[in-house]
Short mmCIF file of C-alpha atoms in Angstrom, two decimals:
data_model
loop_
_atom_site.label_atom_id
_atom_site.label_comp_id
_atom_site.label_asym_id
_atom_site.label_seq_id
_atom_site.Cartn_x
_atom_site.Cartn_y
_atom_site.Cartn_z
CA UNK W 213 85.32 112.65 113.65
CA UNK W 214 84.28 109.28 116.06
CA UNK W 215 87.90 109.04 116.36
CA UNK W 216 88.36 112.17 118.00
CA UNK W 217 89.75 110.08 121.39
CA UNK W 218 93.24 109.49 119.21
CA UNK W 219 94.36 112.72 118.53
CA UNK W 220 94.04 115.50 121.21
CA UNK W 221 92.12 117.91 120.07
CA UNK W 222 91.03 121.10 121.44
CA UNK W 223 87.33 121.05 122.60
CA UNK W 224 86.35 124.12 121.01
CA UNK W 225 87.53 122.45 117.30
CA UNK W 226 85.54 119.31 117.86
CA UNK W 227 82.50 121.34 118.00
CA UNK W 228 84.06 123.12 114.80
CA UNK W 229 84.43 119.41 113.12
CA UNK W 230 80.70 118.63 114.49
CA UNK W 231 79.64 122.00 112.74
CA UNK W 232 81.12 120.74 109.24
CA UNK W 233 79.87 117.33 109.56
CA UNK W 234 76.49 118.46 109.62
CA UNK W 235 76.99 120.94 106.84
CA UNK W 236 78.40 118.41 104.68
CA UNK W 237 75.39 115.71 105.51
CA UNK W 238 73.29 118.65 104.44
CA UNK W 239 74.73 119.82 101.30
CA UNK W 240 75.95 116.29 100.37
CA UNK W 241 72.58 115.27 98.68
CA UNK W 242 73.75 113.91 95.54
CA UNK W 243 76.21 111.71 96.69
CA UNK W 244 77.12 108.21 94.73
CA UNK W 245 80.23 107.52 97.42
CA UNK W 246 79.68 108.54 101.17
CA UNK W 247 81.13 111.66 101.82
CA UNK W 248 84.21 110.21 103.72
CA UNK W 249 85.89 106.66 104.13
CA UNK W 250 84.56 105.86 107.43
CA UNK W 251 87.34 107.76 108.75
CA UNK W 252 90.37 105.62 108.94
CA UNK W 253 92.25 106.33 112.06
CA UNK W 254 95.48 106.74 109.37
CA UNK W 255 95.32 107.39 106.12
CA UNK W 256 95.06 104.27 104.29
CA UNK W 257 93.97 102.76 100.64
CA UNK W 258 90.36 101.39 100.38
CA UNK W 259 90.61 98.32 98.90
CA UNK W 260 87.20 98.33 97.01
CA UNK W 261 87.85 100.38 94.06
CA UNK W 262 85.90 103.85 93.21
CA UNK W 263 84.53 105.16 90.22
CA UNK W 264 87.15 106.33 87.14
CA UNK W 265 87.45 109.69 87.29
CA UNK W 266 88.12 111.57 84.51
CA UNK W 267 90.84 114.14 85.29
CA UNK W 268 89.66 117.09 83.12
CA UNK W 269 85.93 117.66 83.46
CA UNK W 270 85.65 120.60 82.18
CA UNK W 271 82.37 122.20 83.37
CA UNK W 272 83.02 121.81 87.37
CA UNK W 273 79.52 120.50 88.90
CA UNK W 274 80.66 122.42 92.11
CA UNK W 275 78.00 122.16 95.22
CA UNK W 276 77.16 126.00 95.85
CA UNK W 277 78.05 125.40 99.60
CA UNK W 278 76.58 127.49 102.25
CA UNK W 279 79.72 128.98 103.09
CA UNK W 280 81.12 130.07 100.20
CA UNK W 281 81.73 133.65 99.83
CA UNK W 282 81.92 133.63 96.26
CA UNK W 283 81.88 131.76 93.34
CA UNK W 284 84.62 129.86 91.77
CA UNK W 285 85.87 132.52 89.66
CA UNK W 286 88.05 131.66 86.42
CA UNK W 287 91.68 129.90 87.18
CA UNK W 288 93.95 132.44 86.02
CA UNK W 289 97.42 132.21 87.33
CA UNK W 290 99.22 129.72 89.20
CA UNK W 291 97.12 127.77 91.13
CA UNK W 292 93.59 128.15 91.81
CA UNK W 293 92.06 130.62 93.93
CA UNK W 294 88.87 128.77 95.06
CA UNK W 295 88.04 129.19 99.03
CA UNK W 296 87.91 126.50 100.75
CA UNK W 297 84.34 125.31 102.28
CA UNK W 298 85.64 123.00 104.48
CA UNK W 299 89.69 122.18 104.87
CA UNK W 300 90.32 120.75 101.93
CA UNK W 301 92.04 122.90 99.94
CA UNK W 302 91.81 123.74 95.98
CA UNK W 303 88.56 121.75 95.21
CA UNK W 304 89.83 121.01 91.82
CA UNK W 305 87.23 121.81 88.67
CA UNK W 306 87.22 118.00 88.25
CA UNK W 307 84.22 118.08 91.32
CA UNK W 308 81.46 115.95 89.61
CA UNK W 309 78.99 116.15 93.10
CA UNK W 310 80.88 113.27 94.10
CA UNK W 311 80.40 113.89 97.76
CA UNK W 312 80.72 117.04 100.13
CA UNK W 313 84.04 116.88 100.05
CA UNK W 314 84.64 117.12 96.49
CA UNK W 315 86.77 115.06 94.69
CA UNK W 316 90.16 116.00 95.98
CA UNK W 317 89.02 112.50 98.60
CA UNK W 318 88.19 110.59 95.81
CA UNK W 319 91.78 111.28 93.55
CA UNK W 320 93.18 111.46 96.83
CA UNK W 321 91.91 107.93 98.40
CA UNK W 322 91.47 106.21 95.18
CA UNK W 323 92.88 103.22 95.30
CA UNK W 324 96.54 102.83 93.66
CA UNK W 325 95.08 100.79 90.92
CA UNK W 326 92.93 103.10 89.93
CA UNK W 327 95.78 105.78 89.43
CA UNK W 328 98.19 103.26 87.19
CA UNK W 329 94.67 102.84 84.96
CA UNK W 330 94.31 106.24 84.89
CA UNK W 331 97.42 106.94 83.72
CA UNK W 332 97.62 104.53 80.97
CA UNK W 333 94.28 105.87 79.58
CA UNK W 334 96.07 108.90 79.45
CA UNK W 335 98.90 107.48 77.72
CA UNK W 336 96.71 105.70 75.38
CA UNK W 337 94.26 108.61 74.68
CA UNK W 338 97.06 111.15 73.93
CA UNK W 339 98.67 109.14 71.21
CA UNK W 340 95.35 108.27 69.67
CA UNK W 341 95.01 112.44 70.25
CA UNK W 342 98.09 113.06 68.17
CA UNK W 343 99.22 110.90 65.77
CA UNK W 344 95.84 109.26 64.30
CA UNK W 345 93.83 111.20 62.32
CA UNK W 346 90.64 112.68 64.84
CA UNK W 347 88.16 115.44 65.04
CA UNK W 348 90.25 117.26 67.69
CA UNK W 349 93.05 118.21 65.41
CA UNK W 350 92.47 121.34 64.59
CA UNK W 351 92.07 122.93 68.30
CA UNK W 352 95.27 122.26 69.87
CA UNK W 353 94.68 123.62 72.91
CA UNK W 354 92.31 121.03 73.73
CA UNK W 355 93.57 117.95 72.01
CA UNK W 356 96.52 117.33 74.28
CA UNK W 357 94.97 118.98 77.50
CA UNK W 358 96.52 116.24 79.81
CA UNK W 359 99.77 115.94 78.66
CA UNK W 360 102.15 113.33 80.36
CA UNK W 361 105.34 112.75 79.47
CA UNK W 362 105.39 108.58 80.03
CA UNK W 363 104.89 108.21 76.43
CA UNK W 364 107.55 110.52 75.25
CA UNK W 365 109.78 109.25 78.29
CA UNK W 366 108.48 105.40 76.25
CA UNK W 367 108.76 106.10 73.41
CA UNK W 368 112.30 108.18 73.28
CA UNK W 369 113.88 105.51 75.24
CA UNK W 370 112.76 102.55 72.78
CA UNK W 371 114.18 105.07 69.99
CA UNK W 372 117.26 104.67 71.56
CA UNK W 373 117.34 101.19 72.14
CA UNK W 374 116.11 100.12 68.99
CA UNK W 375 118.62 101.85 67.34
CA UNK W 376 121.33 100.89 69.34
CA UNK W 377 120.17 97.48 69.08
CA UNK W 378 120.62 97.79 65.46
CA UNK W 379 124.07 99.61 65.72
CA UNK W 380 126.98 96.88 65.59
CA UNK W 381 129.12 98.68 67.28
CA UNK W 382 129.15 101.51 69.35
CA UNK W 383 126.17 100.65 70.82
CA UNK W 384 125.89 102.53 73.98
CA UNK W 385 127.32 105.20 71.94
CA UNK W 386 124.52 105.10 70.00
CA UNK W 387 121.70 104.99 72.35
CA UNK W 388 123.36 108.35 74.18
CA UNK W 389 123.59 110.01 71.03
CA UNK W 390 119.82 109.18 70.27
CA UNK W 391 118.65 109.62 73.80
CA UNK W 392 120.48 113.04 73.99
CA UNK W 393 119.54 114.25 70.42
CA UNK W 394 115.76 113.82 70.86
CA UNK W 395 115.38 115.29 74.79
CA UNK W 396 117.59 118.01 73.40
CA UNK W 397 115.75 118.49 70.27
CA UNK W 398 112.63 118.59 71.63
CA UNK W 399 113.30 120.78 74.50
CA UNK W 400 115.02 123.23 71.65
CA UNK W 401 111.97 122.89 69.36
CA UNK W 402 109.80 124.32 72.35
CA UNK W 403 111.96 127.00 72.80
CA UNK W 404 112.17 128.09 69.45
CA UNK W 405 108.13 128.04 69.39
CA UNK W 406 108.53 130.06 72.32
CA UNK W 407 110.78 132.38 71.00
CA UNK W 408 109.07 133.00 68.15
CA UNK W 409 106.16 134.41 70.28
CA UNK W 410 103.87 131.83 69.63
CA UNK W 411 101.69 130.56 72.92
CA UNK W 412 102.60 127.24 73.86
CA UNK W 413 103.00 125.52 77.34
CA UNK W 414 106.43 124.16 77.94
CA UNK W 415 105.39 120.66 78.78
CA UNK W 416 102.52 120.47 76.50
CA UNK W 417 104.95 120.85 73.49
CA UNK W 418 107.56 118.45 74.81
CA UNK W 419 105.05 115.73 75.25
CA UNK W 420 103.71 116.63 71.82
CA UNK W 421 107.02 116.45 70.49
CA UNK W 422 107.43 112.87 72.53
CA UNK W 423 104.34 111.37 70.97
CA UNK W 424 104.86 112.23 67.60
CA UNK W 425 108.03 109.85 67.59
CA UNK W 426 105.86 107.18 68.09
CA UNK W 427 105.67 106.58 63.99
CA UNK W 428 109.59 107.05 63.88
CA UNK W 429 109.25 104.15 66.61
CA UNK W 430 107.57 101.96 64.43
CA UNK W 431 109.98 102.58 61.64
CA UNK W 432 112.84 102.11 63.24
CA UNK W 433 111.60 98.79 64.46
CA UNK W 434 110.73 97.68 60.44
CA UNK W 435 114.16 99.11 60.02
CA UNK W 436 115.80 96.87 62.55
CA UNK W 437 113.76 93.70 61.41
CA UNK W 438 114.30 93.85 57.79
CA UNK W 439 117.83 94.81 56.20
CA UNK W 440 116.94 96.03 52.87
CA UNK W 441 118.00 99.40 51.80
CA UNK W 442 115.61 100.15 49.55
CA UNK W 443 112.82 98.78 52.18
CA UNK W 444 114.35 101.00 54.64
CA UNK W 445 113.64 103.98 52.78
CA UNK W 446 110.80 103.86 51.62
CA UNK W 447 109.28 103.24 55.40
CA UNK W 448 111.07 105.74 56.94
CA UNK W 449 109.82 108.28 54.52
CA UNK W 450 106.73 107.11 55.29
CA UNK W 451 106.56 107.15 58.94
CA UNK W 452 108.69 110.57 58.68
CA UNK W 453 106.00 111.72 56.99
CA UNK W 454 103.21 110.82 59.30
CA UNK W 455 105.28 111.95 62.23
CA UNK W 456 105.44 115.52 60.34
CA UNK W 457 102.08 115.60 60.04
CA UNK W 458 101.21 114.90 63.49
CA UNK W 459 103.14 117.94 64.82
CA UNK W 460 101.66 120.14 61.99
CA UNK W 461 98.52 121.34 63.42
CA UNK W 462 99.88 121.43 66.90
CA UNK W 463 103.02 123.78 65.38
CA UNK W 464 101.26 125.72 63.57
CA UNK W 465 98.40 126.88 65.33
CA UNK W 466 101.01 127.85 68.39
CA UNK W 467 102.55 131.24 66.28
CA UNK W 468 101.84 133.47 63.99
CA UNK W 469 100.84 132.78 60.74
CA UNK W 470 103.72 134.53 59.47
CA UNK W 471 106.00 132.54 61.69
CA UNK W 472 104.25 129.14 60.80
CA UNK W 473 107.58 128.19 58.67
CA UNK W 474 109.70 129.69 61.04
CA UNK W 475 108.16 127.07 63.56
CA UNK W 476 107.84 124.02 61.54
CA UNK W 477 110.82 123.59 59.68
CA UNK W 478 113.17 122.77 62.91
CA UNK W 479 110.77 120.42 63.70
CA UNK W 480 111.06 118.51 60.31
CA UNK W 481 115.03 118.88 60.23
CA UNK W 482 115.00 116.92 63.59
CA UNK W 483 112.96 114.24 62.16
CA UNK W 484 114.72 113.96 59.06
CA UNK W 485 117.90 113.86 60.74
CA UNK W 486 116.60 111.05 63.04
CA UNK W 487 115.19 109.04 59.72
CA UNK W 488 119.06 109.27 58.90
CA UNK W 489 119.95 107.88 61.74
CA UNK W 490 117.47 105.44 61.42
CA UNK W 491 118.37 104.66 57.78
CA UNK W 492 121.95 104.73 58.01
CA UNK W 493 122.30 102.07 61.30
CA UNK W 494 123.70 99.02 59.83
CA UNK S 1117 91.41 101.51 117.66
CA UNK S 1118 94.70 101.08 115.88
CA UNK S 1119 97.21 100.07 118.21
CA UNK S 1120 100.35 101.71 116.07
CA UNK S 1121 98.52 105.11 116.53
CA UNK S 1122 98.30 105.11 119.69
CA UNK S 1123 101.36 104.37 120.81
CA UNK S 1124 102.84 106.46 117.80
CA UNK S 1125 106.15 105.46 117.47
CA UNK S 1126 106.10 102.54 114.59
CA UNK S 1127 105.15 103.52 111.07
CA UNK S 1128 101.49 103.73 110.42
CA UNK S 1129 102.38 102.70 106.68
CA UNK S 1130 104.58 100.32 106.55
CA UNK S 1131 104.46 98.92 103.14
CA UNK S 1132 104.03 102.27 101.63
CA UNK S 1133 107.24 103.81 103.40
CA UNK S 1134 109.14 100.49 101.90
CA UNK S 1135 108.48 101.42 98.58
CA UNK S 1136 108.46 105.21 98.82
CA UNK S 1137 112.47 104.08 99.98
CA UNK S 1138 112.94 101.06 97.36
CA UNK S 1139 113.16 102.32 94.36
CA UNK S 1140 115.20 105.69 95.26
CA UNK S 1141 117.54 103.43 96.89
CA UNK S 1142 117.65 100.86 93.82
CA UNK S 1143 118.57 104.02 91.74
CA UNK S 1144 120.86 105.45 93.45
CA UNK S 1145 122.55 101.45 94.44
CA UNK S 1146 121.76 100.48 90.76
CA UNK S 1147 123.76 103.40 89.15
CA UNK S 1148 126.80 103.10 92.00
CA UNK S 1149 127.13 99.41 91.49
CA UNK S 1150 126.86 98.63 88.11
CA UNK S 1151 130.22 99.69 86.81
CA UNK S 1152 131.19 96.56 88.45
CA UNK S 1153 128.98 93.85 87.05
CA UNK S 1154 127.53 95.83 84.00
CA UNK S 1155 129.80 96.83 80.30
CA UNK S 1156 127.13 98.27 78.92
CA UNK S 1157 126.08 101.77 79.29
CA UNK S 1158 122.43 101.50 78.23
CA UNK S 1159 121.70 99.30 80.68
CA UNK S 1160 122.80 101.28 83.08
CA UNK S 1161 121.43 103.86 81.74
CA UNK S 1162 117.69 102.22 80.95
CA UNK S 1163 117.33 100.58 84.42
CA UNK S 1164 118.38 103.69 86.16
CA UNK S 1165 115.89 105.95 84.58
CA UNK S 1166 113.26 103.40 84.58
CA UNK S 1167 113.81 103.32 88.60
CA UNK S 1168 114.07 106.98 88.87
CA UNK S 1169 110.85 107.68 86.71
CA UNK S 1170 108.90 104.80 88.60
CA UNK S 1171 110.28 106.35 92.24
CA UNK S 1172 108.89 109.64 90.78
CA UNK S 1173 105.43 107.72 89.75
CA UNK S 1174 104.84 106.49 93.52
CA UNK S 1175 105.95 108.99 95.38
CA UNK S 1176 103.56 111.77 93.49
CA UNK S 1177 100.56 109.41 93.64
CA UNK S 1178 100.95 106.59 95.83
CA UNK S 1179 103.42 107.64 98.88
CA UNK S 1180 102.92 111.65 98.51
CA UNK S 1181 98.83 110.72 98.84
CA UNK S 1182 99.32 108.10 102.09
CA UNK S 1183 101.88 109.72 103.97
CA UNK S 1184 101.79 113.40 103.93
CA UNK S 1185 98.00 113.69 102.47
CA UNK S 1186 99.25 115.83 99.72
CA UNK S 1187 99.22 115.62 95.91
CA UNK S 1188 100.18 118.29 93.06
CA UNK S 1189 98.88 117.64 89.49
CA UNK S 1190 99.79 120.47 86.62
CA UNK S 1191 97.15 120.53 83.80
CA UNK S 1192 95.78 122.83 81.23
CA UNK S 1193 92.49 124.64 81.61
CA UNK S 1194 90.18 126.00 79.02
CA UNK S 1195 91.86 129.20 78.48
CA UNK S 1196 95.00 126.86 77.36
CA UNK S 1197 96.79 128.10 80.45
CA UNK S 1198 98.59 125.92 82.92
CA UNK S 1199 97.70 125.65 85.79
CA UNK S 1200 99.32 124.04 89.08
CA UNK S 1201 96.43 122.21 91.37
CA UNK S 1202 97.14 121.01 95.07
CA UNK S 1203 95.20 118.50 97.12
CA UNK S 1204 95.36 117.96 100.23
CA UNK S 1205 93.44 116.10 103.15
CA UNK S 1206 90.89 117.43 105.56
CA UNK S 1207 92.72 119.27 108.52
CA UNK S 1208 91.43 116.42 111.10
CA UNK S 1209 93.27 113.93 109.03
CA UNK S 1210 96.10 115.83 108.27
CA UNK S 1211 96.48 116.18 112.46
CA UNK S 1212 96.37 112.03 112.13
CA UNK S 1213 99.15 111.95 109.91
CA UNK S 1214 101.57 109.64 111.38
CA UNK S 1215 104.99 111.71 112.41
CA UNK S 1216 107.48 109.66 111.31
CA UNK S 1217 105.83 108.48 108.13
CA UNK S 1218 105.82 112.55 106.87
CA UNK S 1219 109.74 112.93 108.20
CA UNK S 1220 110.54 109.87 106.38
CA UNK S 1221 108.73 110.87 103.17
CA UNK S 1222 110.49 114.61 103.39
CA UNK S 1223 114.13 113.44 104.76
CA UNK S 1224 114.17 110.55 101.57
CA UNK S 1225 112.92 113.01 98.87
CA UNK S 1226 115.90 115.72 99.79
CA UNK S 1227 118.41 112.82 100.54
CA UNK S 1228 118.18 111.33 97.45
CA UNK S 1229 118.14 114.59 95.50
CA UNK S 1230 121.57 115.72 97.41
CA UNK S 1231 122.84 112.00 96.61
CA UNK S 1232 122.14 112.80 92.83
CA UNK S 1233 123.92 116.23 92.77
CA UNK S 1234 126.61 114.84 94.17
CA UNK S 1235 127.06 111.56 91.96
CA UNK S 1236 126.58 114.42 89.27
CA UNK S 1237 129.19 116.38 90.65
CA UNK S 1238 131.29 113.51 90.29
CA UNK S 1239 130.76 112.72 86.56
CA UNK S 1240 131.81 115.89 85.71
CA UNK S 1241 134.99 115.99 87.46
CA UNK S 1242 135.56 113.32 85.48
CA UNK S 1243 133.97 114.35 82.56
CA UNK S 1244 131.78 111.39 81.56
CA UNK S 1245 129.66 113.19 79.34
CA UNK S 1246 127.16 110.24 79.22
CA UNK S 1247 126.62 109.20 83.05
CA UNK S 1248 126.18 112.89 83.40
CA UNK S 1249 122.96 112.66 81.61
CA UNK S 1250 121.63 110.04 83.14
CA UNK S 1251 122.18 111.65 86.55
CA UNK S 1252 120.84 114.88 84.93
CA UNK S 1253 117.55 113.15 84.41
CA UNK S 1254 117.50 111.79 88.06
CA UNK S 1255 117.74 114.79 89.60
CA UNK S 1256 115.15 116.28 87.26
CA UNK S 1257 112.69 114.02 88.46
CA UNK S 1258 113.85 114.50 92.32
CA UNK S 1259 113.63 118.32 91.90
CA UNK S 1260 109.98 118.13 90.33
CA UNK S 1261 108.71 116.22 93.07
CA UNK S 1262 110.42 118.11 95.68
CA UNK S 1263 109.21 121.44 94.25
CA UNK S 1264 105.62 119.46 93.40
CA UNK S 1265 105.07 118.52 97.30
CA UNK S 1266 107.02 121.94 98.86
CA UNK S 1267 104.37 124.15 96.84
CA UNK S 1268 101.92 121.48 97.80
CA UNK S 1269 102.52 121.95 101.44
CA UNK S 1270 102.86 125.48 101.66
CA UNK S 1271 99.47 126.07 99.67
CA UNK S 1272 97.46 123.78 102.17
CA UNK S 1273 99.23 125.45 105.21
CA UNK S 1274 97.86 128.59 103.36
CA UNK S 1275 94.15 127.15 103.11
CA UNK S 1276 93.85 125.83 106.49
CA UNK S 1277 94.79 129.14 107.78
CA UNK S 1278 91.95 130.70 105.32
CA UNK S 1279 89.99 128.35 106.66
CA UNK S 1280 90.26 128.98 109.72
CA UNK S 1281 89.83 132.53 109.81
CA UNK S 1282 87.27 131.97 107.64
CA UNK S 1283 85.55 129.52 110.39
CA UNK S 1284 86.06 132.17 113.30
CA UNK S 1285 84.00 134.58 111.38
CA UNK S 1286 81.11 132.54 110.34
CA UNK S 1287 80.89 131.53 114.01
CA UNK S 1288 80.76 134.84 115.24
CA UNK S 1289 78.40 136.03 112.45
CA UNK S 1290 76.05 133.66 113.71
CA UNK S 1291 76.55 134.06 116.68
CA UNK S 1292 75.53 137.35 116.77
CA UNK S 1293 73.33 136.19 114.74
CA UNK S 1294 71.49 134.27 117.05
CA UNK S 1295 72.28 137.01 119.53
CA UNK S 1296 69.82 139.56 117.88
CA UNK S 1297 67.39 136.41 117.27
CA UNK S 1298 66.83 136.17 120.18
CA UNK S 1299 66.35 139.96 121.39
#
């Protein structure tokens, strides 16, 4: 805005910017952050960090701006069809009266930090979602609302290395085999849901699918630590178990009652056939 | 003021446009060169994923957000619907963006996914069933991004234009406005 002198700008638009500056110092009146880094003459980083934002708010705060022609109405297809106050495009539902501008600034100048911590939580707070026992397990549509696929993308690959680490020969034989089976399953599992007419999102399902291997995971580590058959069994019936159980609700709530079955038993034939694997490594 | 933009011919992010480039390039370098020093096909494998999916990480949230201003996210809304969401900086700063940092973020991001196809290309012909996946996933995550920033791009082109229009009839609304005001 100051910095007008650096980029050649039309006069007529300056008075345009001047006109938005003043309706955002206006409407901005509950703002924690100013509106604007102090506008960097590039786009750069701040190094102070800014508040953790949660990425799914789910009741938008929005700022009833003066210029908005209507209110947000509900997102229904692709991507939302908010009007923009001011040239920011798509304020995203996630607006908690940050600042004028809403907090496509704040995800978009947060600093890098803040994103990896962000993401982690996420990673964290899905797996707690899914495979431990909580409140949220019987509405699947909002238990894994963020989905991510880093923990899948984790946990598949130490699948695979674990159990080619336990292999004795054939190793990288072994880790494609795994690798392949479980991206393939699990993208064939969604399918079938899909299939079956039961309402699922794509990417939702394969990072369900991901995170419920985390118990396999754990077995298949035991596994590799401790050589005893009989030892080996009996944990990865355990942990196949708990992995089964972790996709249940999730499964089942996707199709028809009817179709529950239908739905859930490919899912347990691809863990039991990777607690085979797991089992029969030597 | 800041010397690089006004003379606007060096990089305005330096560091940034280094890694945006590092780890495609380690990928791509890891997975040519590592039939020479490396027997083992899951490290190859591991190593070359890892770079691919932490190329993918920085470029949507750290390079995609410096350079070109943009960011995509895809998440679920209450309805259980999914649902694609673009950011993308105020017009003024997109107008700052520094020219060669967006034509080296765009030229990198289709480079590399061309390089992928084509190592692809090449496992098949000779039908190595297990490099193929590895470039499978590579170009997976090159074509989400791509895809990710192209909508990205084309939806803020789309707002600014809204915008816009939008601003050129709220100035002569009250303009006229003022007009009758003043009769």
């Amino acid at each position: 805005m100051s910095h007008g002198d650096t980029v050649p700008l039309h006069p007529s638009s300056q008075s345009d910017i001047d006109e938005i500056e003043n309706l955002i110092n206006i409407s901005a009146h509950s703002s924690v952050l100013p509106a604007k880094p102090q506008s960097p003459p590039r786009a750069s980083i701040p190094i102070s960090s800014s508040p953790f934002i949660s990425s799914n708010i789910p009741q938008p705060s929005y700022q009833p701006q003066q210029q908005q022609q209507q209110s947000k109405p509900k997102p229904q297809s692709q991507s939302l069809p908010v009007p923009p106050v001011l040239p920011i495009s798509n304020i995203s539902p996630n607006s908690n009266g940050m600042s004028g501008f809403g907090s496509p600034v704040n995800t978009l100048t947060e600093p890098v930090w803040d994103t990896v911590k962000r993401d982690l939580s996420r990673i964290v707070s899905n797996l707690k979602l899914v495979v431990f026992p909580n409140p949220n397990r019987e509405d699947p549509g909002k238990a894994l609302r963020d989905w991510d696929l880093w923990g899948p993308f984790f946990f598949i690959v130490f699948l695979g290395l674990v159990l080619s680490w336990s292999a004795s020969v054939k190793k990288s034989e072994v880790f494609a085999v795994a690798f392949a089976l479980l991206a393939a399953g699990a993208i064939i599992l969604t399918l079938n849901v899909l299939l079956l007419g039961g309402h699922i999102i794509f990417f939702q399902s394969l990072s369900l699918l991901g995170y419920c291997l985390f118990p396999l995971d754990v077995g298949a580590l035991i596994c590799m630590l401790k050589d005893n058959v009989i030892l080996k069994v009996v944990v990865v019936c355990v942990t196949l178990a708990w992995s089964s159980w972790s996709a249940y609700p999730f499964m089942s709530s996707a199709v028809n009652p009817r179709r529950k079955a239908l739905a859930l038993y490919p899912v347990l034939l691809m863990y039991v056939s990777v607690g085979f694997l797991i089992i029969a490594i030597d | 003021m800041d010397p690089n933009q006004t003379v606007g011919e060096n990089y305005a992010n330096p560091k940034t446009c280094f890694f945006h480039v590092l780890f495609k390039a380690g990928a791509l370098a890891f997975y040519i060169l590592s039939a020479l020093f490396f027997n083992s096909f899951v490290i190859i494998f591991v190593v070359t994923v890892l770079l691919a999916a932490l190329d993918f990480w920085v470029v949507k949230n750290v390079s995609g957000r410096i350079l070109v201003g943009l960011r995509w996210e895809n998440e679920i809304n209450d309805l259980g619907e999914s649902v694609w969401k673009f950011e993308c900086l105020d017009q003024e700063s997109l107008a700052r963006m520094n020219k060669k940092d967006s034509w080296l973020f765009w030229w990198t991001l289709y480079l590399t996914a061309v390089a992928w196809i084509f190592l692809g290309i090449f496992s098949l012909i000779r039908f190595q069933a297990d490099y193929l996946l590895v470039v499978g996933v590579c170009v997976s995550l090159s074509i989400a991004n791509i895809v990710g920033f192209t909508r990205c791009r084309k939806d803020a082109k789309k707002q600014i234009q809204q915008f816009a229009s939008q601003t050129i009839a709220s100035r002569m609304s009250s303009t006229i406005q003022s007009a009758f005001s003043v009769v």
